[in-house]
mmCIF file of C-alpha atoms in Angstrom:
data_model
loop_
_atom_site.group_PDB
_atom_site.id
_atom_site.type_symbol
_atom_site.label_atom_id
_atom_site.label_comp_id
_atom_site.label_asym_id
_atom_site.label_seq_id
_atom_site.Cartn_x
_atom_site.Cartn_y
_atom_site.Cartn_z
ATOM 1 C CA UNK V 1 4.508 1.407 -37.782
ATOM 2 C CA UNK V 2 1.116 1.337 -35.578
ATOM 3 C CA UNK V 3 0.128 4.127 -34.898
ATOM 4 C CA UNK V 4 0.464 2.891 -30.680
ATOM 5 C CA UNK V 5 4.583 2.746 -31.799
ATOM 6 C CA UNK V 6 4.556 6.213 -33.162
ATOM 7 C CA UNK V 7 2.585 7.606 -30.488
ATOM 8 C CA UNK V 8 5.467 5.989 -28.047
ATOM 9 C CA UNK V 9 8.401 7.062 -29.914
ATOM 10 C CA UNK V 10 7.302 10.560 -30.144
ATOM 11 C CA UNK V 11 6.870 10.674 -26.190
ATOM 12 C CA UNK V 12 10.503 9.387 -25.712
ATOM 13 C CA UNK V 13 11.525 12.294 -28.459
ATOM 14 C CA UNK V 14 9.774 14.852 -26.383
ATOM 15 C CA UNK V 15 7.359 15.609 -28.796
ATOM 16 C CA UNK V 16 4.866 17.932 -27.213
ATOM 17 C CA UNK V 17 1.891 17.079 -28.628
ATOM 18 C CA UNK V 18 2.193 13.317 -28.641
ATOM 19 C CA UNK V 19 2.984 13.279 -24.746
ATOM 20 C CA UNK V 20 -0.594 14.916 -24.186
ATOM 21 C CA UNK V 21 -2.229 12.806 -26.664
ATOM 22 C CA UNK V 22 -0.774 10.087 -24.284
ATOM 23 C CA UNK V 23 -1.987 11.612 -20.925
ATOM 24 C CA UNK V 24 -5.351 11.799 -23.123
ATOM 25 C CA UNK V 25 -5.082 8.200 -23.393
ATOM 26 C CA UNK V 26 -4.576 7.472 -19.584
ATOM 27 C CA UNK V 27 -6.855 9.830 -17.749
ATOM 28 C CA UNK V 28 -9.527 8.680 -20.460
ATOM 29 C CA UNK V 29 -8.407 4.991 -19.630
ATOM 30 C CA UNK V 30 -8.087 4.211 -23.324
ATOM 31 C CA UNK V 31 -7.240 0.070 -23.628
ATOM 32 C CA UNK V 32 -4.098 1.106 -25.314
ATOM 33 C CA UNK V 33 -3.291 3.153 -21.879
ATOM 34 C CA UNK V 34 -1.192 0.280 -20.302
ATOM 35 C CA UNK V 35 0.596 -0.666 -23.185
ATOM 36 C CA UNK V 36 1.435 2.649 -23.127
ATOM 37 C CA UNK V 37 2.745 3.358 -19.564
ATOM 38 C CA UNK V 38 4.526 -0.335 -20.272
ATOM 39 C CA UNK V 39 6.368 0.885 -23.218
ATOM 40 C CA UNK V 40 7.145 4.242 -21.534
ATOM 41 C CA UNK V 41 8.453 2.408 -17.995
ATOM 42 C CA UNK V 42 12.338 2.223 -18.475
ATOM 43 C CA UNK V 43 12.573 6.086 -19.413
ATOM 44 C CA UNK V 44 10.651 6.908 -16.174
ATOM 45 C CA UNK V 45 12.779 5.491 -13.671
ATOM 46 C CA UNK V 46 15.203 8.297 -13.301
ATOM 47 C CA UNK V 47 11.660 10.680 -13.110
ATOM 48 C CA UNK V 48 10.786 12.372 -9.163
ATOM 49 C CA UNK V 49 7.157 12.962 -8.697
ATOM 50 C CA UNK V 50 6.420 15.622 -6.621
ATOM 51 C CA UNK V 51 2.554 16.003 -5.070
ATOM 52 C CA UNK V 52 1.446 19.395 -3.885
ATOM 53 C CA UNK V 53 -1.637 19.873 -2.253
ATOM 54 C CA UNK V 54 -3.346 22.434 0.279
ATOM 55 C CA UNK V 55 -6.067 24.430 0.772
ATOM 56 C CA UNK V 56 -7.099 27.403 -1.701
ATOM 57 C CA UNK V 57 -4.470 30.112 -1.531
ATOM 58 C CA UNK V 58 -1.581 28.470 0.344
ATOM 59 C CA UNK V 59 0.976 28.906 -1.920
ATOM 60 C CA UNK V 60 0.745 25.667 -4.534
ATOM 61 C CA UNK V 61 1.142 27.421 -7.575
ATOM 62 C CA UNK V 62 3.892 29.675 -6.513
ATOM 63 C CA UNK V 63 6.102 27.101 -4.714
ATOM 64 C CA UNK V 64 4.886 24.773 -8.305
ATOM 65 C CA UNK V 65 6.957 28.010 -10.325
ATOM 66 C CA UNK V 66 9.816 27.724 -7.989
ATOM 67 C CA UNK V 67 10.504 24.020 -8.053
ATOM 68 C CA UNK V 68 9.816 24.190 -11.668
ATOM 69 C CA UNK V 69 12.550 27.298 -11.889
ATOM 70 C CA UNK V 70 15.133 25.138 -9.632
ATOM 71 C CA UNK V 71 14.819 21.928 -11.502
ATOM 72 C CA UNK V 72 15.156 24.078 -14.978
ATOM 73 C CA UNK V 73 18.159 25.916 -13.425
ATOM 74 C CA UNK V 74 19.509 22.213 -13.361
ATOM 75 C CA UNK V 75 19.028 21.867 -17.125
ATOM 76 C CA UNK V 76 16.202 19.143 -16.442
ATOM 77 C CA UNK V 77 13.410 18.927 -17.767
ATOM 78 C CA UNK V 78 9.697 19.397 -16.224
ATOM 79 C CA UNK V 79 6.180 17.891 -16.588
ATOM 80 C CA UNK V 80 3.414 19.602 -14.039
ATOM 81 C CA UNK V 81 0.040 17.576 -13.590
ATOM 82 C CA UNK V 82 -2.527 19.636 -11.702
ATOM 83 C CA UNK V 83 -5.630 17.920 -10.712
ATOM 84 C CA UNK V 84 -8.888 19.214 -9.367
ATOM 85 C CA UNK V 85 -10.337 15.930 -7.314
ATOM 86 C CA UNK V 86 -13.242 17.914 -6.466
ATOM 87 C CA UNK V 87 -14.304 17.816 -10.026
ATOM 88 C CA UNK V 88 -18.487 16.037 -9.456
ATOM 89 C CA UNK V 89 -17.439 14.527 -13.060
ATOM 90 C CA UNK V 90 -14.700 12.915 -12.859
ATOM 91 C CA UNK V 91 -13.024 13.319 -9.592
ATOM 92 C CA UNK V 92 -9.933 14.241 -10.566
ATOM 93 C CA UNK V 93 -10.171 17.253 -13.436
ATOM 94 C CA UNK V 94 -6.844 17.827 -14.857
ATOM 95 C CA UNK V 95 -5.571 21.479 -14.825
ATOM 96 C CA UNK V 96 -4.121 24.078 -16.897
ATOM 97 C CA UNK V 97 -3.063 26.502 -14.125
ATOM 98 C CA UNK V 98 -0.673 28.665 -16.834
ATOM 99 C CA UNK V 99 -2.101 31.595 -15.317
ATOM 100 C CA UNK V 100 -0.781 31.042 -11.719
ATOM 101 C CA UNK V 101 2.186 30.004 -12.991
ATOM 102 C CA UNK V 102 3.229 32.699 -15.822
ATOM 103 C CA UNK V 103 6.473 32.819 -15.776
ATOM 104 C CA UNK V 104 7.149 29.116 -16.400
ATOM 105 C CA UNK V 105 4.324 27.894 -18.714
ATOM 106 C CA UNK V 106 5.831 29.019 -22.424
ATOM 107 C CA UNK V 107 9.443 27.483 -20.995
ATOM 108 C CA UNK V 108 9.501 24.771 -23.659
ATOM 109 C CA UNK V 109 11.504 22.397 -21.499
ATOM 110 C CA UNK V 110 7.999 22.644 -18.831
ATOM 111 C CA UNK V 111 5.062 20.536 -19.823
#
């Protein structure tokens, strides 16, 4: 087993560390990164993306914990992107915003 095929069944198992190894491999455009999102395609079609965005202090974060809270209620399960696209590196920084949202982040069914 490659180790692209082991990398892409432990996303589908949920695996927590694999699936950020593989959003390592997109955001950092790795040539295995479409291969990837290929692979991954069929078990994303039932997925909603959801995109927030506002000005500093309108709310994001908090109305972030209660969508989170709502879709958990519903026994799904939850992946939360934040990007920064003011980031003078990259233009789009990824996020970890755990303290905003505290009382979601160590809910193992929230990514």
């Amino acid at each position: 087993m490659t180790d692209l095929s082991r990398l892409i069944d432990g996303v589908r198992a949920g695996e927590r560390r694999l699936v950020a190894r593989a959003l390592s491999l997109v955001e950092n455009d790795h040539p295995d990164a479409e291969t990837l999102l290929t692979a991954l395609h069929d078990r994303t079609l039932a997925a909603h993306r959801l995109g927030l965005t506002g000005p500093p202090g309108a709310g994001k974060s908090t109305l972030t914990t209660q969508l989170i809270k709502a879709y958990r209620a519903e026994g799904k399960t939850v992946g939360v992107l934040a990007v920064d696209p003011t980031s003078p590196f990259t233009g789009g920084a990824l996020l970890g915003d755990r303290v905003r949202m505290g009382e979601v982040w160590a809910d193992r069914g929230v990514f």
